[in-house]
Amino acid sequence: MHDDVFAARRGVQMRRMLRQHPGAALGVLFILVLLLASLFAPLPYDPMGIDGGATLRSPGGEHWFGTDGAGGDVFSRVIYAARVDLSLALAGTVLSLVVGVLLGLAASSKGKGSERLVRGLDAFQAFPLLILALALVSLSGNKLYMVVVAIALINVPRFMRLLRSEVLSLRESRFIEAATATGASPRRIIFRHLLPNVWGIVLVQTSLTVANAIVVIASLSFLGIGVSPPTPSWGSMIRDGAGNMSSGEWWIAGFAGLAVVLCVLAFNQLADAIGDRTARTYR
Amino acid sequence: MNAQSEELALEVRNLAVSIKTPHGVVHPVKGVDLTVHKGEIVGIVGESGCGKSTTIKGLLRLLPANSTVTADKAQLAGYGDLLATPVRRMREVRGAKIGFVAQNPFGSLNPIYKIERQFYELQKAHKTKVSRKESREIALRMLDGVGIVNPARVLDGYAHQLSGGMAQRVVIALATTLSPQLLIADEPTTGLDATVQAQILDLISGFVHQEGRSMVLVTHDLGVIAQYCQRVVVMYDGQVVEHGSVMDVMVEPQHPYTQRLIASVPKPGEKLDVSR
Amino acid sequence: MSLVEIEDVHKVFPARQRGGEPVHALKGVSLHVNEGETLAVIGESGSGKSTLGRVALRLIDVDSGAVRIDGKDLGAMDANTLRRQRADMQLVFQEPFESLNPRMAIGAIVAEPLQIHQPQLGTTEIRRQVLSTLEHVGLPQSFADRLPGELSGGQQQRVGIARAIISRPRFVVLDEPTSSLDLSIRAQILALLAELQREYSMAYLFVSHDMHTVEWVSDRIAVMYLGEIVETKPTRELFDAPEHPYTQTLLSARLSPDPREPHAYKAFAGHKTVRDAVENQEPA
């Protein structure tokens, strides 16, 4: 579709956006470092390993973030958890994005089909979706791909509604009428005119969805669903560490919780920056 | 047509407006002189961004707080210096001394009050005693005077129930209720149909010429200037480039900008002047 | 045979709000546009003139009646045939900025009709034609890489015109193309449109509410009033001897910029606008 004979210069946009929003830049940097470290960095200890002789050590030179009740190194486990937690969150977001955008487009066309789709959506959203997701994952026997499906279940309706409302208002605009008058096919109108104009707001929603997915995954594994031990995940670490909190060993749940908070903050910052940029350039 | 006297209604010398913005201070109006005699309509004409609207909004102190208005003189006959008046006291001037008609009538009417109440509030604000009944009678008379066929129904309705032309008639009725000696109208007919425009302008100019009142009429429409004004001020880039009687300026413009402006009105059988 | 023929077209829009009245926008409108001429449609707000412009391009389907270009009935065409036909009939809008995709480079906007209708030309040739068309409408070639928001209103309208003429249509609907522009810019755009028409012998349907513009630009004029055409005449004749009372009213409201030519507005009995009709209803 991109047989552009002319394109506006916009290569510097991403860089300028990050410069104007240091929070977002810091967030992106944090996520990248965390992800790369979880995938490639040599960790000080085996994240799955246990050491009966070194349980519940407090943070220090030997164990930066201390150790948990089984003697696992909290630092190694927190970093390693990003591998599963972030990948699942990103995969779930991509699935939500693709399905949500396609269904949203379908729901914004004219005709009976789209009306039915919207009705269906209303009915579907009447369910408590988080509980539905929970049931789905545990019934499947804790299959990881079901976590991805669960995230999509919660977020597809949001993408759908967003896309539908944006596209419906765009369809009334003069430049869409101009494209029709020029003889553009419906396909061309969608890909050349509608989608590029909703892209900014879809990206904002995508970033927010990653943040939401991280929380959902943490909630699931906090309840013992989804990622199962010994594979570390932030949610299960928070649960394990919760019992130690009362006796003063804060670092297990503390550092895992911090990882969740920082990731969510990073993606929210990114969403803000994208939203700001979209609004400023084109309105 | 030549009912105007040598007596001054409004004299403005060297009016300037500056506005503070995040990108620095801008000067949309850079020293404008404006003289209005009793009994005449003075037009201010120019293209968008020339400062014509800002000039009169500055005079009426209707600009936002980040703007500064200065002038050597802004003398309103029968009142005093407008710029020496504190902004909060200007409400008393507008309405009683100066009637103001803005481009968008719906911006001037309160959407949540009935039209009748707006007449009442106006009179109450400027006179000490007026009963609801007296106010309604005056309002009925005023609306009748601006050519509204069923004034009672308009009074009992809200602004959003009116068309643009009708709403502008109501605003004119409001602006003239307290018989101000000076009327200021900012693009009062822009966006209205040609037939409605003619009716409204006939109405306003009738009010002005009745009792030796005067008016400042801001417009971008040369036809409005030629047909309704006696004198004209041509503005460009915050300054007056030419002023004089309409007969002189519109028939034999001296300044190149005025010449170009007049030449860009399409006339049948003639080539358009599109030189820049 | 005329290039464009509109025959007894009716169009009713359903009520906007529940309980509102449906709007009878066109009530049996017939007109024709000859090859290479400018037919102006003049009327006030709510007269149906913009609807008529869109009906002429079948951007709006009619309830009854026919629209033909070159003798071919637009209403009988399937979607693909109609899209191919659009190379030959184009539209220029009243709102220059809103009519341009804010995310597309100017060059890409102007290239679109060629990409749709003559993709076989290839990128290099399309590029060449886009640049020469930009120059033709008075824009520097360097504008091809800019976004619409970076241009002034007059420049945006030139882009809209470039897009409309690049596929060499024989029929262009101009929907109030100059009414949102300043006087001197307006003159430039009108002059450009006249020049392009001479060069490519396009027929214009020029929708407007401005009598000065219409008098200058058109060969013939159709006067619309509440969804009907009340009078169609060669321009000179219409201005010299308006027959219908509404036409007379409209002409009497024309304000000459020459103070030596005074006007005398003359209302005609029963003059109504669509909004007036709404106002005269009893309040619910």
JSON list of C-alpha atoms in Angstrom, two decimals, chain A residues 85-195:
[
{"chain": "A", "resi": 85, "resn": "ASP", "atom": "CA", "xyz": [6.06, -11.00, 32.29]},
{"chain": "A", "resi": 86, "resn": "LEU", "atom": "CA", "xyz": [6.99, -8.40, 29.65]},
{"chain": "A", "resi": 87, "resn": "SER", "atom": "CA", "xyz": [6.86, -10.87, 26.75]},
{"chain": "A", "resi": 88, "resn": "LEU", "atom": "CA", "xyz": [3.39, -12.01, 27.77]},
{"chain": "A", "resi": 89, "resn": "ALA", "atom": "CA", "xyz": [2.26, -8.41, 28.18]},
{"chain": "A", "resi": 90, "resn": "LEU", "atom": "CA", "xyz": [3.60, -7.40, 24.77]},
{"chain": "A", "resi": 91, "resn": "ALA", "atom": "CA", "xyz": [2.19, -10.48, 23.07]},
{"chain": "A", "resi": 92, "resn": "GLY", "atom": "CA", "xyz": [-1.21, -9.90, 24.65]},
{"chain": "A", "resi": 93, "resn": "THR", "atom": "CA", "xyz": [-1.12, -6.27, 23.57]},
{"chain": "A", "resi": 94, "resn": "VAL", "atom": "CA", "xyz": [-0.24, -7.11, 19.98]},
{"chain": "A", "resi": 95, "resn": "LEU", "atom": "CA", "xyz": [-3.07, -9.62, 19.82]},
{"chain": "A", "resi": 96, "resn": "SER", "atom": "CA", "xyz": [-5.50, -7.04, 21.31]},
{"chain": "A", "resi": 97, "resn": "LEU", "atom": "CA", "xyz": [-4.28, -4.44, 18.84]},
{"chain": "A", "resi": 98, "resn": "VAL", "atom": "CA", "xyz": [-4.68, -6.57, 15.74]},
{"chain": "A", "resi": 99, "resn": "VAL", "atom": "CA", "xyz": [-8.01, -8.11, 16.65]},
{"chain": "A", "resi": 100, "resn": "GLY", "atom": "CA", "xyz": [-9.36, -4.88, 18.15]},
{"chain": "A", "resi": 101, "resn": "VAL", "atom": "CA", "xyz": [-8.45, -2.74, 15.15]},
{"chain": "A", "resi": 102, "resn": "LEU", "atom": "CA", "xyz": [-9.90, -5.22, 12.66]},
{"chain": "A", "resi": 103, "resn": "LEU", "atom": "CA", "xyz": [-13.13, -5.62, 14.63]},
{"chain": "A", "resi": 104, "resn": "GLY", "atom": "CA", "xyz": [-13.27, -1.88, 15.24]},
{"chain": "A", "resi": 105, "resn": "LEU", "atom": "CA", "xyz": [-13.01, -1.21, 11.52]},
{"chain": "A", "resi": 106, "resn": "ALA", "atom": "CA", "xyz": [-15.73, -3.77, 10.87]},
{"chain": "A", "resi": 107, "resn": "ALA", "atom": "CA", "xyz": [-17.91, -2.19, 13.54]},
{"chain": "A", "resi": 108, "resn": "SER", "atom": "CA", "xyz": [-17.56, 1.26, 11.98]},
{"chain": "A", "resi": 109, "resn": "SER", "atom": "CA", "xyz": [-18.69, 0.34, 8.49]},
{"chain": "A", "resi": 110, "resn": "LYS", "atom": "CA", "xyz": [-22.23, 0.94, 7.39]},
{"chain": "A", "resi": 111, "resn": "GLY", "atom": "CA", "xyz": [-24.80, -1.80, 7.58]},
{"chain": "A", "resi": 112, "resn": "LYS", "atom": "CA", "xyz": [-26.50, -4.40, 9.72]},
{"chain": "A", "resi": 113, "resn": "GLY", "atom": "CA", "xyz": [-23.34, -6.41, 10.40]},
{"chain": "A", "resi": 114, "resn": "SER", "atom": "CA", "xyz": [-21.61, -3.60, 12.23]},
{"chain": "A", "resi": 115, "resn": "GLU", "atom": "CA", "xyz": [-24.71, -2.86, 14.27]},
{"chain": "A", "resi": 116, "resn": "ARG", "atom": "CA", "xyz": [-24.80, -6.48, 15.43]},
{"chain": "A", "resi": 117, "resn": "LEU", "atom": "CA", "xyz": [-21.13, -6.33, 16.28]},
{"chain": "A", "resi": 118, "resn": "VAL", "atom": "CA", "xyz": [-21.71, -3.32, 18.51]},
{"chain": "A", "resi": 119, "resn": "ARG", "atom": "CA", "xyz": [-24.64, -5.02, 20.26]},
{"chain": "A", "resi": 120, "resn": "GLY", "atom": "CA", "xyz": [-22.47, -8.09, 20.82]},
{"chain": "A", "resi": 121, "resn": "LEU", "atom": "CA", "xyz": [-19.75, -5.90, 22.24]},
{"chain": "A", "resi": 122, "resn": "ASP", "atom": "CA", "xyz": [-22.18, -4.30, 24.69]},
{"chain": "A", "resi": 123, "resn": "ALA", "atom": "CA", "xyz": [-23.32, -7.71, 25.90]},
{"chain": "A", "resi": 124, "resn": "PHE", "atom": "CA", "xyz": [-19.75, -9.01, 26.13]},
{"chain": "A", "resi": 125, "resn": "GLN", "atom": "CA", "xyz": [-18.56, -6.06, 28.18]},
{"chain": "A", "resi": 126, "resn": "ALA", "atom": "CA", "xyz": [-21.34, -6.66, 30.67]},
{"chain": "A", "resi": 127, "resn": "PHE", "atom": "CA", "xyz": [-19.30, -9.67, 31.91]},
{"chain": "A", "resi": 128, "resn": "PRO", "atom": "CA", "xyz": [-16.69, -9.08, 34.60]},
{"chain": "A", "resi": 129, "resn": "LEU", "atom": "CA", "xyz": [-13.86, -9.66, 32.13]},
{"chain": "A", "resi": 130, "resn": "LEU", "atom": "CA", "xyz": [-11.04, -10.06, 34.63]},
{"chain": "A", "resi": 131, "resn": "ILE", "atom": "CA", "xyz": [-12.88, -12.92, 36.32]},
{"chain": "A", "resi": 132, "resn": "LEU", "atom": "CA", "xyz": [-13.65, -14.46, 32.94]},
{"chain": "A", "resi": 133, "resn": "ALA", "atom": "CA", "xyz": [-9.95, -14.25, 32.06]},
{"chain": "A", "resi": 134, "resn": "LEU", "atom": "CA", "xyz": [-9.05, -15.82, 35.38]},
{"chain": "A", "resi": 135, "resn": "ALA", "atom": "CA", "xyz": [-11.42, -18.74, 34.85]},
{"chain": "A", "resi": 136, "resn": "LEU", "atom": "CA", "xyz": [-10.18, -19.23, 31.31]},
{"chain": "A", "resi": 137, "resn": "VAL", "atom": "CA", "xyz": [-6.52, -19.46, 32.26]},
{"chain": "A", "resi": 138, "resn": "SER", "atom": "CA", "xyz": [-7.03, -21.76, 35.23]},
{"chain": "A", "resi": 139, "resn": "LEU", "atom": "CA", "xyz": [-9.42, -24.05, 33.31]},
{"chain": "A", "resi": 140, "resn": "SER", "atom": "CA", "xyz": [-6.86, -24.38, 30.53]},
{"chain": "A", "resi": 141, "resn": "GLY", "atom": "CA", "xyz": [-4.40, -25.75, 33.07]},
{"chain": "A", "resi": 142, "resn": "ASN", "atom": "CA", "xyz": [-2.25, -22.66, 33.28]},
{"chain": "A", "resi": 143, "resn": "LYS", "atom": "CA", "xyz": [-1.20, -22.61, 29.65]},
{"chain": "A", "resi": 144, "resn": "LEU", "atom": "CA", "xyz": [0.85, -19.47, 29.03]},
{"chain": "A", "resi": 145, "resn": "TYR", "atom": "CA", "xyz": [-0.78, -18.75, 25.66]},
{"chain": "A", "resi": 146, "resn": "MET", "atom": "CA", "xyz": [-4.09, -18.54, 27.50]},
{"chain": "A", "resi": 147, "resn": "VAL", "atom": "CA", "xyz": [-2.68, -15.61, 29.46]},
{"chain": "A", "resi": 148, "resn": "VAL", "atom": "CA", "xyz": [-2.18, -13.85, 26.14]},
{"chain": "A", "resi": 149, "resn": "VAL", "atom": "CA", "xyz": [-5.76, -14.67, 25.16]},
{"chain": "A", "resi": 150, "resn": "ALA", "atom": "CA", "xyz": [-6.97, -13.42, 28.53]},
{"chain": "A", "resi": 151, "resn": "ILE", "atom": "CA", "xyz": [-5.26, -10.07, 28.02]},
{"chain": "A", "resi": 152, "resn": "ALA", "atom": "CA", "xyz": [-6.81, -9.79, 24.58]},
{"chain": "A", "resi": 153, "resn": "LEU", "atom": "CA", "xyz": [-10.21, -10.62, 26.03]},
{"chain": "A", "resi": 154, "resn": "ILE", "atom": "CA", "xyz": [-9.98, -7.64, 28.35]},
{"chain": "A", "resi": 155, "resn": "ASN", "atom": "CA", "xyz": [-8.44, -5.19, 25.87]},
{"chain": "A", "resi": 156, "resn": "VAL", "atom": "CA", "xyz": [-9.98, -5.98, 22.49]},
{"chain": "A", "resi": 157, "resn": "PRO", "atom": "CA", "xyz": [-13.27, -4.24, 23.41]},
{"chain": "A", "resi": 158, "resn": "ARG", "atom": "CA", "xyz": [-11.34, -1.09, 24.34]},
{"chain": "A", "resi": 159, "resn": "PHE", "atom": "CA", "xyz": [-9.54, -1.01, 21.00]},
{"chain": "A", "resi": 160, "resn": "MET", "atom": "CA", "xyz": [-12.80, -1.69, 19.21]},
{"chain": "A", "resi": 161, "resn": "ARG", "atom": "CA", "xyz": [-14.66, 1.15, 20.82]},
{"chain": "A", "resi": 162, "resn": "LEU", "atom": "CA", "xyz": [-11.80, 3.58, 20.38]},
{"chain": "A", "resi": 163, "resn": "LEU", "atom": "CA", "xyz": [-11.37, 2.75, 16.72]},
{"chain": "A", "resi": 164, "resn": "ARG", "atom": "CA", "xyz": [-15.08, 2.83, 16.03]},
{"chain": "A", "resi": 165, "resn": "SER", "atom": "CA", "xyz": [-15.63, 6.25, 17.54]},
{"chain": "A", "resi": 166, "resn": "GLU", "atom": "CA", "xyz": [-12.56, 7.72, 15.82]},
{"chain": "A", "resi": 167, "resn": "VAL", "atom": "CA", "xyz": [-13.39, 6.25, 12.43]},
{"chain": "A", "resi": 168, "resn": "LEU", "atom": "CA", "xyz": [-17.05, 7.25, 12.62]},
{"chain": "A", "resi": 169, "resn": "SER", "atom": "CA", "xyz": [-16.13, 10.89, 13.18]},
{"chain": "A", "resi": 170, "resn": "LEU", "atom": "CA", "xyz": [-13.41, 10.78, 10.52]},
{"chain": "A", "resi": 171, "resn": "ARG", "atom": "CA", "xyz": [-15.82, 9.35, 7.98]},
{"chain": "A", "resi": 172, "resn": "GLU", "atom": "CA", "xyz": [-17.80, 12.58, 8.17]},
{"chain": "A", "resi": 173, "resn": "SER", "atom": "CA", "xyz": [-14.74, 14.67, 7.39]},
{"chain": "A", "resi": 174, "resn": "ARG", "atom": "CA", "xyz": [-14.22, 16.53, 4.17]},
{"chain": "A", "resi": 175, "resn": "PHE", "atom": "CA", "xyz": [-10.99, 14.83, 3.18]},
{"chain": "A", "resi": 176, "resn": "ILE", "atom": "CA", "xyz": [-12.67, 11.43, 3.22]},
{"chain": "A", "resi": 177, "resn": "GLU", "atom": "CA", "xyz": [-15.38, 12.86, 0.99]},
{"chain": "A", "resi": 178, "resn": "ALA", "atom": "CA", "xyz": [-12.60, 14.23, -1.20]},
{"chain": "A", "resi": 179, "resn": "ALA", "atom": "CA", "xyz": [-11.03, 10.78, -1.47]},
{"chain": "A", "resi": 180, "resn": "THR", "atom": "CA", "xyz": [-14.39, 9.29, -2.44]},
{"chain": "A", "resi": 181, "resn": "ALA", "atom": "CA", "xyz": [-14.92, 12.02, -5.01]},
{"chain": "A", "resi": 182, "resn": "THR", "atom": "CA", "xyz": [-11.49, 11.27, -6.46]},
{"chain": "A", "resi": 183, "resn": "GLY", "atom": "CA", "xyz": [-12.51, 7.66, -6.98]},
{"chain": "A", "resi": 184, "resn": "ALA", "atom": "CA", "xyz": [-10.61, 5.99, -4.15]},
{"chain": "A", "resi": 185, "resn": "SER", "atom": "CA", "xyz": [-11.75, 2.43, -3.34]},
{"chain": "A", "resi": 186, "resn": "PRO", "atom": "CA", "xyz": [-13.06, 1.62, 0.15]},
{"chain": "A", "resi": 187, "resn": "ARG", "atom": "CA", "xyz": [-9.82, -0.30, 0.74]},
{"chain": "A", "resi": 188, "resn": "ARG", "atom": "CA", "xyz": [-7.71, 2.69, -0.22]},
{"chain": "A", "resi": 189, "resn": "ILE", "atom": "CA", "xyz": [-9.81, 4.99, 1.97]},
{"chain": "A", "resi": 190, "resn": "ILE", "atom": "CA", "xyz": [-9.25, 2.73, 4.97]},
{"chain": "A", "resi": 191, "resn": "PHE", "atom": "CA", "xyz": [-5.52, 2.24, 4.51]},
{"chain": "A", "resi": 192, "resn": "ARG", "atom": "CA", "xyz": [-4.45, 5.61, 3.13]},
{"chain": "A", "resi": 193, "resn": "HIS", "atom": "CA", "xyz": [-6.86, 7.96, 4.85]},
{"chain": "A", "resi": 194, "resn": "LEU", "atom": "CA", "xyz": [-8.57, 6.47, 7.89]},
{"chain": "A", "resi": 195, "resn": "LEU", "atom": "CA", "xyz": [-5.86, 4.35, 9.52]}
]
